[in-house]
Tab-separated table of C-alpha atoms and ligand atoms in Angstrom:
chain	number	residue	atom	x	y	z
A	1	UNK	CA	133.020	62.627	130.567
A	2	UNK	CA	130.405	60.313	128.799
A	3	UNK	CA	130.785	57.887	131.689
A	4	UNK	CA	130.463	60.334	134.138
A	5	UNK	CA	127.112	61.540	132.663
A	6	UNK	CA	125.867	57.966	132.527
A	7	UNK	CA	126.852	57.486	136.134
A	8	UNK	CA	125.159	60.528	137.267
A	9	UNK	CA	121.857	59.165	135.814
A	10	UNK	CA	122.408	55.725	137.024
A	11	UNK	CA	122.747	56.916	140.485
A	12	UNK	CA	119.793	59.305	140.250
A	13	UNK	CA	117.758	56.234	138.966
A	14	UNK	CA	118.921	54.236	141.905
A	15	UNK	CA	117.693	57.123	144.214
A	16	UNK	CA	114.343	57.291	142.460
A	17	UNK	CA	114.130	53.570	143.242
A	18	UNK	CA	115.120	53.945	146.941
A	19	UNK	CA	112.542	56.549	147.358
A	20	UNK	CA	110.020	53.950	146.049
A	21	UNK	CA	109.603	56.071	142.749
A	22	UNK	CA	110.421	54.841	139.323
A	23	UNK	CA	110.961	56.692	136.058
A	24	UNK	CA	107.857	57.131	133.886
A	25	UNK	CA	108.565	59.757	131.346
A	26	UNK	CA	111.578	62.159	130.930
A	27	UNK	CA	110.022	64.680	133.509
A	28	UNK	CA	107.384	62.664	135.241
A	29	UNK	CA	107.346	59.751	137.904
A	30	UNK	CA	104.326	57.805	138.743
A	31	UNK	CA	103.337	57.375	142.501
A	32	UNK	CA	100.517	56.528	144.483
A	33	UNK	CA	98.971	59.604	146.189
A	34	UNK	CA	97.790	59.891	149.317
A	35	UNK	CA	94.064	59.163	147.994
A	36	UNK	CA	94.871	55.813	146.721
A	37	UNK	CA	94.819	56.906	143.232
A	38	UNK	CA	97.630	56.380	140.625
A	39	UNK	CA	98.719	59.691	139.353
A	40	UNK	CA	101.343	60.817	136.952
A	41	UNK	CA	103.295	63.207	139.317
A	42	UNK	CA	104.880	65.963	137.110
A	43	UNK	CA	108.423	67.374	138.039
A	44	UNK	CA	107.745	70.973	136.821
A	45	UNK	CA	109.920	73.959	137.003
A	46	UNK	CA	108.282	75.155	140.376
A	47	UNK	CA	109.317	75.282	143.977
A	48	UNK	CA	107.130	75.764	146.854
A	49	UNK	CA	108.329	78.939	148.221
A	50	UNK	CA	106.161	82.084	148.401
A	51	UNK	CA	108.848	83.963	146.686
A	52	UNK	CA	108.591	81.567	143.869
A	53	UNK	CA	104.837	82.567	143.571
A	54	UNK	CA	105.630	85.980	143.615
A	55	UNK	CA	108.204	85.540	140.825
A	56	UNK	CA	105.508	83.590	138.619
A	57	UNK	CA	103.212	86.725	138.942
A	58	UNK	CA	105.953	89.260	138.041
A	59	UNK	CA	106.531	87.510	134.807
A	60	UNK	CA	102.860	86.885	133.997
A	61	UNK	CA	101.773	88.802	130.610
A	62	UNK	CA	98.333	88.519	131.579
A	63	UNK	CA	98.700	90.237	135.085
A	64	UNK	CA	97.432	93.437	133.991
A	65	UNK	CA	93.900	92.098	133.373
A	66	UNK	CA	93.315	91.403	137.035
A	67	UNK	CA	92.447	95.181	137.745
A	68	UNK	CA	89.583	94.977	135.144
A	69	UNK	CA	87.729	92.660	137.392
A	70	UNK	CA	85.747	93.122	140.548
A	71	UNK	CA	87.185	90.974	143.004
A	72	UNK	CA	84.920	90.278	146.017
A	73	UNK	CA	86.857	91.878	148.815
A	74	UNK	CA	88.792	89.891	151.026
A	75	UNK	CA	88.385	86.871	148.902
A	76	UNK	CA	90.598	84.283	146.949
A	77	UNK	CA	88.156	83.832	144.062
A	78	UNK	CA	88.789	80.552	142.349
A	79	UNK	CA	85.308	79.570	141.216
A	80	UNK	CA	85.436	80.927	137.708
A	81	UNK	CA	84.207	77.505	136.274
A	82	UNK	CA	80.900	77.915	138.385
A	83	UNK	CA	80.469	81.812	137.812
A	84	UNK	CA	83.006	84.020	136.551
A	85	UNK	CA	83.334	87.454	137.980
A	86	UNK	CA	82.095	90.761	136.787
A	87	UNK	CA	84.442	92.894	134.662
A	88	UNK	CA	84.542	96.696	134.351
A	89	UNK	CA	84.019	96.104	130.752
A	90	UNK	CA	80.976	94.183	131.413
A	91	UNK	CA	79.726	96.672	133.638
A	92	UNK	CA	79.940	99.267	131.191
A	93	UNK	CA	78.158	97.422	128.437
A	94	UNK	CA	75.257	96.647	130.873
A	95	UNK	CA	74.993	100.106	132.031
A	96	UNK	CA	74.903	101.239	128.239
A	97	UNK	CA	71.941	99.021	127.619
A	98	UNK	CA	70.036	99.996	130.574
A	99	UNK	CA	70.688	103.603	129.767
A	100	UNK	CA	69.294	102.888	125.980
A	101	UNK	CA	66.330	101.191	127.492
A	102	UNK	CA	65.885	104.212	129.566
A	103	UNK	CA	66.332	106.842	126.633
A	104	UNK	CA	65.354	104.842	123.597
A	105	UNK	CA	62.603	102.472	124.740
A	106	UNK	CA	61.521	100.342	121.695
A	107	UNK	CA	63.736	102.256	119.367
A	108	UNK	CA	66.612	100.287	120.921
A	109	UNK	CA	65.703	97.257	118.711
A	110	UNK	CA	67.331	99.284	115.865
A	111	UNK	CA	68.875	102.522	117.339
A	112	UNK	CA	70.924	101.231	120.073
A	113	UNK	CA	74.606	101.409	119.783
A	114	UNK	CA	74.622	97.444	119.301
A	115	UNK	CA	70.971	97.170	117.682
A	116	UNK	CA	69.270	94.658	120.112
A	117	UNK	CA	67.720	93.160	117.027
A	118	UNK	CA	71.013	92.051	115.571
A	119	UNK	CA	72.962	91.643	119.073
A	120	UNK	CA	72.614	87.625	119.312
A	121	UNK	CA	74.418	87.423	116.014
A	122	UNK	CA	76.899	90.070	116.613
A	123	UNK	CA	77.879	88.535	119.980
A	124	UNK	CA	77.825	85.073	117.972
A	125	UNK	CA	80.420	86.521	115.567
A	126	UNK	CA	82.746	87.779	118.385
A	127	UNK	CA	82.405	84.441	120.057
A	128	UNK	CA	82.948	82.390	116.821
A	129	UNK	CA	86.765	83.591	117.215
A	130	UNK	CA	87.221	81.546	120.250
A	131	UNK	CA	85.818	78.179	118.894
A	132	UNK	CA	87.242	78.290	115.327
A	133	UNK	CA	84.004	78.863	113.668
A	134	UNK	CA	82.754	81.283	111.124
A	135	UNK	CA	80.747	84.169	112.329
A	136	UNK	CA	77.356	83.079	111.134
A	137	UNK	CA	77.984	79.491	112.786
A	138	UNK	CA	77.604	80.853	116.213
A	139	UNK	CA	74.744	82.855	118.021
A	140	UNK	CA	74.248	83.792	121.616
A	141	UNK	CA	70.711	82.561	122.534
A	142	UNK	CA	68.814	80.601	125.010
A	143	UNK	CA	70.429	78.753	127.982
A	144	UNK	CA	72.704	75.679	127.906
A	145	UNK	CA	69.965	73.277	128.877
A	146	UNK	CA	67.400	74.815	126.282
A	147	UNK	CA	70.058	74.579	123.603
A	148	UNK	CA	70.744	71.047	124.343
A	149	UNK	CA	66.880	70.295	123.520
A	150	UNK	CA	66.887	72.541	120.596
A	151	UNK	CA	70.062	71.101	118.851
A	152	UNK	CA	69.829	67.420	120.036
A	153	UNK	CA	66.227	67.459	118.968
A	154	UNK	CA	67.359	68.822	115.408
A	155	UNK	CA	69.950	66.223	114.965
A	156	UNK	CA	68.435	63.239	116.645
A	157	UNK	CA	66.405	61.466	113.955
A	158	UNK	CA	66.077	57.912	115.008
A	159	UNK	CA	65.588	55.624	111.800
A	160	UNK	CA	65.282	52.150	111.482
A	161	UNK	CA	68.086	50.342	113.639
A	162	UNK	CA	69.708	53.672	114.316
A	163	UNK	CA	67.961	55.010	117.467
A	164	UNK	CA	70.745	55.293	120.219
A	165	UNK	CA	72.224	58.387	121.648
A	166	UNK	CA	75.696	57.905	123.283
A	167	UNK	CA	76.530	59.978	126.090
A	168	UNK	CA	78.466	59.470	129.390
A	169	UNK	CA	77.966	58.706	132.815
A	170	UNK	CA	80.168	61.625	134.169
A	171	UNK	CA	78.686	64.471	132.433
A	172	UNK	CA	76.598	67.218	134.004
A	173	UNK	CA	73.278	65.642	135.172
A	174	UNK	CA	71.183	68.351	133.008
A	175	UNK	CA	72.597	66.814	129.845
A	176	UNK	CA	71.283	63.493	130.737
A	177	UNK	CA	67.962	64.660	132.043
A	178	UNK	CA	67.405	66.307	128.597
A	179	UNK	CA	68.551	63.354	126.650
A	180	UNK	CA	66.020	61.000	128.505
A	181	UNK	CA	63.245	63.478	127.849
A	182	UNK	CA	64.057	63.892	124.105
A	183	UNK	CA	64.125	60.056	123.738
A	184	UNK	CA	60.987	59.539	125.458
A	185	UNK	CA	59.491	62.516	123.446
A	186	UNK	CA	60.075	60.229	120.348
A	187	UNK	CA	57.910	57.550	122.009
A	188	UNK	CA	61.090	55.415	122.592
A	189	UNK	CA	62.615	54.051	125.980
A	190	UNK	CA	65.947	55.845	127.238
A	191	UNK	CA	66.796	52.479	129.290
A	192	UNK	CA	67.327	50.923	125.660
A	193	UNK	CA	68.262	53.956	123.594
A	194	UNK	CA	70.624	55.780	125.960
A	195	UNK	CA	74.200	54.247	125.967
A	196	UNK	CA	76.305	55.883	128.787
A	197	UNK	CA	80.238	55.431	128.664
A	198	UNK	CA	81.241	54.487	132.184
A	199	UNK	CA	84.317	55.230	134.103
A	200	UNK	CA	86.560	52.896	135.855
A	201	UNK	CA	87.579	55.297	138.491
A	202	UNK	CA	84.716	57.512	138.564
A	203	UNK	CA	86.951	60.635	137.387
A	204	UNK	CA	87.942	59.758	133.640
A	205	UNK	CA	86.413	58.686	130.701
A	206	UNK	CA	88.349	56.380	128.099
A	207	UNK	CA	87.946	57.719	124.513
A	208	UNK	CA	88.474	54.241	123.229
A	209	UNK	CA	85.474	52.859	125.129
A	210	UNK	CA	83.320	55.712	123.836
A	211	UNK	CA	84.264	54.921	120.423
A	212	UNK	CA	83.407	51.045	121.001
A	213	UNK	CA	79.883	52.411	121.900
A	214	UNK	CA	79.539	54.055	118.403
A	215	UNK	CA	77.818	50.738	116.963
A	216	UNK	CA	75.546	50.679	113.756
A	217	UNK	CA	72.571	51.397	116.084
A	218	UNK	CA	73.822	54.752	117.140
A	219	UNK	CA	72.176	58.054	115.631
A	220	UNK	CA	73.989	60.604	117.643
A	221	UNK	CA	76.813	61.376	120.150
A	222	UNK	CA	76.647	63.910	122.807
A	223	UNK	CA	79.463	64.578	125.211
A	224	UNK	CA	81.083	67.246	127.222
A	225	UNK	CA	84.340	68.887	126.331
A	226	UNK	CA	85.494	68.920	129.806
A	227	UNK	CA	84.186	66.830	132.763
A	228	UNK	CA	82.782	69.181	135.376
A	229	UNK	CA	84.177	67.124	138.134
A	230	UNK	CA	87.619	65.794	137.257
A	231	UNK	CA	88.496	68.567	134.729
A	232	UNK	CA	89.440	66.036	132.064
A	233	UNK	CA	89.255	67.313	128.387
A	234	UNK	CA	88.039	64.968	125.979
A	235	UNK	CA	89.615	64.608	122.623
A	236	UNK	CA	86.963	66.089	120.470
A	237	UNK	CA	88.655	66.015	117.094
A	238	UNK	CA	89.409	62.285	117.543
A	239	UNK	CA	85.858	61.568	118.721
A	240	UNK	CA	84.217	63.515	115.938
A	241	UNK	CA	86.392	61.787	113.396
A	242	UNK	CA	85.503	58.320	114.646
A	243	UNK	CA	81.780	59.137	114.834
A	244	UNK	CA	81.685	60.575	111.406
A	245	UNK	CA	83.495	57.328	110.096
A	246	UNK	CA	80.668	55.469	111.243
A	247	UNK	CA	77.897	57.977	109.890
A	248	UNK	CA	77.208	59.174	113.277
A	249	UNK	CA	76.410	62.850	114.172
A	250	UNK	CA	78.032	64.403	117.183
A	251	UNK	CA	77.877	67.327	119.255
A	252	UNK	CA	79.516	68.753	122.582
A	253	UNK	CA	78.416	70.734	125.678
A	254	UNK	CA	81.306	72.914	125.847
A	255	UNK	CA	80.098	74.874	129.018
A	256	UNK	CA	83.456	74.091	130.734
A	257	UNK	CA	85.755	74.866	128.174
A	258	UNK	CA	84.855	77.798	125.948
A	259	UNK	CA	86.858	80.846	127.052
A	260	UNK	CA	89.931	78.914	128.653
A	261	UNK	CA	90.328	76.039	125.936
A	262	UNK	CA	90.986	76.885	122.164
A	263	UNK	CA	88.476	74.788	120.152
A	264	UNK	CA	88.410	74.324	116.361
A	265	UNK	CA	85.048	73.352	115.554
A	266	UNK	CA	85.192	73.894	111.818
A	267	UNK	CA	88.386	72.186	111.388
A	268	UNK	CA	87.333	69.186	113.498
A	269	UNK	CA	84.026	69.171	111.688
A	270	UNK	CA	81.963	69.052	114.887
A	271	UNK	CA	78.269	68.980	114.000
A	272	UNK	CA	76.938	71.100	116.661
A	273	UNK	CA	77.891	72.477	120.210
A	274	UNK	CA	76.448	74.549	122.946
A	275	UNK	CA	78.074	76.357	125.980
A	276	UNK	CA	76.933	78.597	128.873
A	277	UNK	CA	78.437	81.888	129.271
A	278	UNK	CA	78.747	82.420	132.862
A	279	UNK	CA	81.806	80.489	133.571
A	280	UNK	CA	85.079	81.340	131.754
A	281	UNK	CA	83.071	83.963	129.616
A	282	UNK	CA	82.294	85.957	132.789
A	283	UNK	CA	78.759	86.855	131.485
A	284	UNK	CA	76.994	86.751	134.778
A	285	UNK	CA	74.510	84.579	136.548
A	286	UNK	CA	72.099	82.923	134.089
A	287	UNK	CA	73.587	84.823	131.109
A	288	UNK	CA	72.658	83.941	127.546
A	289	UNK	CA	74.280	80.947	126.474
A	290	UNK	CA	75.654	80.168	123.020
A	291	UNK	CA	75.354	77.591	120.137
A	292	UNK	CA	77.381	76.456	117.123
A	293	UNK	CA	75.917	75.067	114.057
A	294	UNK	CA	78.251	73.717	111.408
A	295	UNK	CA	77.266	75.632	108.397
A	296	UNK	CA	76.652	72.157	106.393
A	297	UNK	CA	73.481	71.771	108.695
A	298	UNK	CA	72.236	75.136	108.047
A	299	UNK	CA	69.563	73.511	105.866
A	300	UNK	CA	68.014	71.294	108.665
A	301	UNK	CA	64.705	72.184	109.998
A	302	UNK	CA	65.120	73.466	113.475
A	303	UNK	CA	63.358	71.236	115.969
A	304	UNK	CA	62.296	73.749	118.483
A	305	UNK	CA	61.222	76.757	116.266
A	306	UNK	CA	60.296	80.322	117.170
A	307	UNK	CA	60.016	83.625	115.474
A	308	UNK	CA	63.469	84.916	116.280
A	309	UNK	CA	64.905	82.222	114.035
A	310	UNK	CA	63.030	83.566	111.087
A	311	UNK	CA	65.094	84.863	108.209
A	312	UNK	CA	65.886	88.365	109.737
A	313	UNK	CA	64.681	90.896	107.194
A	314	UNK	CA	61.518	89.063	106.562
A	315	UNK	CA	60.796	88.379	110.385
A	316	UNK	CA	58.250	91.203	110.688
A	317	UNK	CA	56.401	90.204	107.869
A	318	UNK	CA	54.843	88.030	110.480
A	319	UNK	CA	53.947	85.231	108.247
A	320	UNK	CA	52.511	82.096	109.508
A	321	UNK	CA	54.991	79.771	107.511
A	322	UNK	CA	58.356	79.393	108.967
A	323	UNK	CA	61.432	80.206	107.072
A	324	UNK	CA	64.507	79.930	109.241
A	325	UNK	CA	67.719	81.837	108.890
A	326	UNK	CA	70.444	79.755	107.299
A	327	UNK	CA	72.845	80.423	110.089
A	328	UNK	CA	73.154	79.515	113.564
A	329	UNK	CA	70.610	82.411	114.213
A	330	UNK	CA	68.144	80.199	112.716
A	331	UNK	CA	68.224	78.183	115.893
A	332	UNK	CA	66.944	81.180	118.017
A	333	UNK	CA	63.564	80.744	119.638
A	334	UNK	CA	62.545	83.770	121.493
A	335	UNK	CA	63.118	87.533	121.890
A	336	UNK	CA	66.929	87.785	122.980
A	337	UNK	CA	67.487	88.496	126.528
A	338	UNK	CA	69.278	91.652	126.118
A	339	UNK	CA	70.025	92.497	129.515
A	340	UNK	CA	71.538	88.836	130.087
A	341	UNK	CA	73.417	89.259	126.800
A	342	UNK	CA	74.786	92.760	127.748
A	343	UNK	CA	77.579	91.942	130.109
A	344	UNK	CA	79.020	89.134	127.536
A	345	UNK	CA	79.881	92.074	125.081
A	346	UNK	CA	82.081	93.599	127.721
A	347	UNK	CA	83.694	90.086	128.682
A	348	UNK	CA	84.323	88.874	125.372
A	349	UNK	CA	86.242	92.356	124.599
A	350	UNK	CA	88.678	91.363	127.461
A	351	UNK	CA	89.191	87.814	126.245
A	352	UNK	CA	89.769	88.607	122.790
A	353	UNK	CA	92.176	91.536	123.900
A	354	UNK	CA	94.020	89.016	126.283
A	355	UNK	CA	94.255	86.288	123.389
A	356	UNK	CA	93.101	82.827	123.968
A	357	UNK	CA	96.516	81.011	123.477
A	358	UNK	CA	97.739	83.092	126.420
A	359	UNK	CA	94.895	82.388	128.502
A	360	UNK	CA	95.327	78.856	127.811
A	361	UNK	CA	98.918	78.804	128.372
A	362	UNK	CA	98.724	80.753	131.957
A	363	UNK	CA	95.541	78.329	132.694
A	364	UNK	CA	97.795	75.055	132.201
A	365	UNK	CA	100.570	76.643	134.240
A	366	UNK	CA	98.384	77.494	137.108
A	367	UNK	CA	96.800	74.325	137.263
A	368	UNK	CA	99.942	72.415	136.988
A	369	UNK	CA	101.453	74.699	139.912
A	370	UNK	CA	98.544	74.069	141.923
A	371	UNK	CA	98.895	70.109	141.347
A	372	UNK	CA	102.463	70.437	141.984
A	373	UNK	CA	101.822	72.323	145.466
A	374	UNK	CA	99.108	69.496	146.364
A	375	UNK	CA	101.856	66.831	145.462
A	376	UNK	CA	104.466	68.607	147.327
A	377	UNK	CA	102.849	69.921	150.300
A	378	UNK	CA	99.497	68.237	150.795
A	379	UNK	CA	99.515	64.390	149.756
A	380	UNK	CA	101.133	62.772	152.887
A	381	UNK	CA	99.845	62.187	156.229
A	382	UNK	CA	98.170	63.967	157.903
A	383	UNK	CA	96.877	65.953	155.060
A	384	UNK	CA	95.803	63.026	152.513
A	385	UNK	CA	94.949	65.308	149.556
A	386	UNK	CA	94.895	63.814	146.056
A	387	UNK	CA	94.467	65.271	142.603
A	388	UNK	CA	91.604	63.790	140.552
A	389	UNK	CA	92.360	65.756	137.328
A	390	UNK	CA	94.644	64.550	134.388
A	391	UNK	CA	98.334	65.602	134.460
A	392	UNK	CA	98.707	65.690	130.763
A	393	UNK	CA	98.160	69.071	129.357
A	394	UNK	CA	96.337	67.802	126.268
A	395	UNK	CA	93.768	66.144	128.638
A	396	UNK	CA	93.099	68.987	131.097
A	397	UNK	CA	90.515	71.831	131.155
A	398	UNK	CA	91.053	74.822	133.244
A	399	UNK	CA	90.294	73.564	136.777
A	400	UNK	CA	91.522	71.024	139.282
A	401	UNK	CA	89.787	68.351	141.414
A	402	UNK	CA	91.493	68.388	144.676
A	403	UNK	CA	90.102	65.168	146.455
A	404	UNK	CA	89.772	64.243	150.126
A	405	UNK	CA	87.303	62.429	152.135
A	406	UNK	CA	86.398	65.507	153.797
A	407	UNK	CA	85.977	67.812	150.822
A	408	UNK	CA	82.609	69.048	151.651
A	409	UNK	CA	83.761	70.259	155.152
A	410	UNK	CA	87.135	71.526	153.876
A	411	UNK	CA	85.352	73.472	151.210
A	412	UNK	CA	83.283	75.338	154.093
A	413	UNK	CA	86.199	75.804	155.998
A	414	UNK	CA	88.113	77.355	152.999
A	415	UNK	CA	84.908	79.763	152.384
A	416	UNK	CA	85.286	80.814	156.018
A	417	UNK	CA	88.793	81.703	155.409
A	418	UNK	CA	87.881	83.749	152.206
A	419	UNK	CA	88.697	81.232	149.745
A	420	UNK	CA	85.912	80.480	147.069
A	421	UNK	CA	86.216	77.182	145.392
A	422	UNK	CA	83.160	74.801	145.137
A	423	UNK	CA	82.448	71.048	146.259
A	424	UNK	CA	81.349	68.601	143.987
A	425	UNK	CA	80.308	65.192	145.693
A	426	UNK	CA	81.592	62.797	146.797
A	427	UNK	CA	84.932	64.075	147.635
A	428	UNK	CA	85.789	66.976	145.234
A	429	UNK	CA	86.940	70.651	146.130
A	430	UNK	CA	86.869	71.970	142.697
A	431	UNK	CA	89.354	74.767	142.295
A	432	UNK	CA	89.332	77.003	139.092
A	433	UNK	CA	92.366	79.456	138.983
A	434	UNK	CA	91.216	81.895	136.360
A	435	UNK	CA	93.977	83.391	134.205
A	436	UNK	CA	92.488	86.551	133.835
A	437	UNK	CA	91.973	87.576	137.335
A	438	UNK	CA	93.777	84.992	139.685
A	439	UNK	CA	97.645	85.249	140.640
A	440	UNK	CA	100.006	82.549	141.214
A	441	UNK	CA	100.267	83.746	144.713
A	442	UNK	CA	96.695	83.220	145.235
A	443	UNK	CA	97.131	79.657	144.319
A	444	UNK	CA	99.890	79.312	146.567
A	445	UNK	CA	97.687	80.908	149.456
A	446	UNK	CA	95.176	78.249	148.648
A	447	UNK	CA	97.679	75.591	149.206
A	448	UNK	CA	98.630	77.048	152.399
A	449	UNK	CA	94.730	77.189	153.513
A	450	UNK	CA	94.249	73.680	152.590
A	451	UNK	CA	97.095	72.539	154.750
A	452	UNK	CA	96.234	74.905	157.792
A	453	UNK	CA	92.862	73.643	157.779
A	454	UNK	CA	93.932	70.332	158.463
A	455	UNK	CA	96.622	71.266	160.864
A	456	UNK	CA	94.131	72.722	163.175
A	457	UNK	CA	91.339	70.192	162.328
A	458	UNK	CA	89.479	73.166	161.332
A	459	UNK	CA	86.932	71.492	159.047
A	460	UNK	CA	85.504	69.586	162.170
A	461	UNK	CA	83.629	72.530	162.905
A	462	UNK	CA	81.241	72.107	160.017
A	463	UNK	CA	78.123	70.001	159.633
A	464	UNK	CA	78.362	67.250	157.643
A	465	UNK	CA	75.287	68.198	155.542
A	466	UNK	CA	75.728	70.181	152.033
A	467	UNK	CA	74.155	73.515	151.576
A	468	UNK	CA	71.248	74.138	149.177
A	469	UNK	CA	74.068	75.342	146.831
A	470	UNK	CA	77.479	74.006	146.868
B	1	PLP	C1	78.497	71.102	131.568
B	1	PLP	C2	77.146	71.887	131.811
B	1	PLP	N1	76.037	71.870	131.009
B	1	PLP	C3	74.982	72.561	131.379
B	1	PLP	C4	74.930	73.171	132.616
B	1	PLP	C5	73.755	73.771	133.073
B	1	PLP	O1	73.279	74.922	132.296
B	1	PLP	P1	71.978	75.790	132.239
B	1	PLP	O2	71.702	75.858	133.766
B	1	PLP	O3	72.520	77.135	131.844
B	1	PLP	O4	70.858	75.361	131.532
B	1	PLP	C6	76.038	73.190	133.416
B	1	PLP	C7	75.896	73.912	134.720
B	1	PLP	O5	76.893	74.393	135.359
B	1	PLP	C8	77.093	72.531	133.243
B	1	PLP	O6	78.167	72.671	133.744
């Protein structure tokens, strides 16, 4: 029996070699994809049939949440990492706030069902459950970029030799624009004081290289949790530990991870973080963002002060000295945008009800399934699609970068077919199957559309120019 078992494995190994493949890990084989990238191709429990997609849906514990969302008619909406969809819960909370404005006027600040005066802190407390923080460490406020300015300015204290900020060259550009302007505001030169971790392949960052940049002249590290193009998830725990070993403060832009990836800010001892709420949090276009302030830093002085950061019960004393609340709320600047926060109340209800663990589990399965379909159906000629997203679960966020030389025109062709992804230059069709409202069958259909668009050279109909919003 033993000999027979060994023989089976040996012949399987020979067959893999004959196919030009070689064993890498127990369930994975490494191959050169059509896009000439070295990838680890995971042999999952999937198959390529439509029935299989339907079977996955029939076993999906989150399937019932789809009907809680407004899916644009006739569309396969896989763009939740750009703008998540409206839920019935959010519609209800927005309508309630509108009604409170209508019937209560200014009294809404205290008498609304969720008093507007405390709304930002209340949403923060709810959202803290998604990021492993205490309720008072999170607040709904501002916008992502404003929060970068507010928090980085608070933590960036260039002194003596320690003047540099470490960031990375693959982050979302607004983060770099903000960092450069912050350095300039201190009278320093960004070309000398901003160190960007590079990337050998333009897709992924290597944590070891980021750590190498954490030298004695570094004051602060500011990184994304998930890279907006490739979907790589950085090891925030490790990076935080390594920064702190060197007495460097560290913060993260978690716009591409909160709501779909669990975070443990307190356990990891992250100094600060911020994130938007219009992606996986389904808060709506331009919705209020969030920030996390580690409680050990509550005593720091907010660098961008404003009256809504005042100690709450003294705020309306309207004194000219500034006493900030010893909580994340202390980093609020202006009156909370209640209408842009109202949808978040509804959407957080759904996420908390569905459970982040189950959301992450389905997200990983959906992205693995999509990558499997690309590998199996679309990687060879004439399709030539590749996957530019890490295969390892612990290195993957919630979306997949499907790469192709004609990605921009393919994205247009997908849109004409009712599929809604987005295009990220130079060659990425970015696809985010959202666990709360996408189905496995939709993922399967996306793969068929990608195939047909090449079969009929359909993408050639579209101009080679990018639209204003892509
Ligand atoms: C990672 C990241 N940070 C910041 C932003 C910009 O945020 P905002 O326009 O809310 O300032 C985006 C926008 O998509 C983003 O993806």
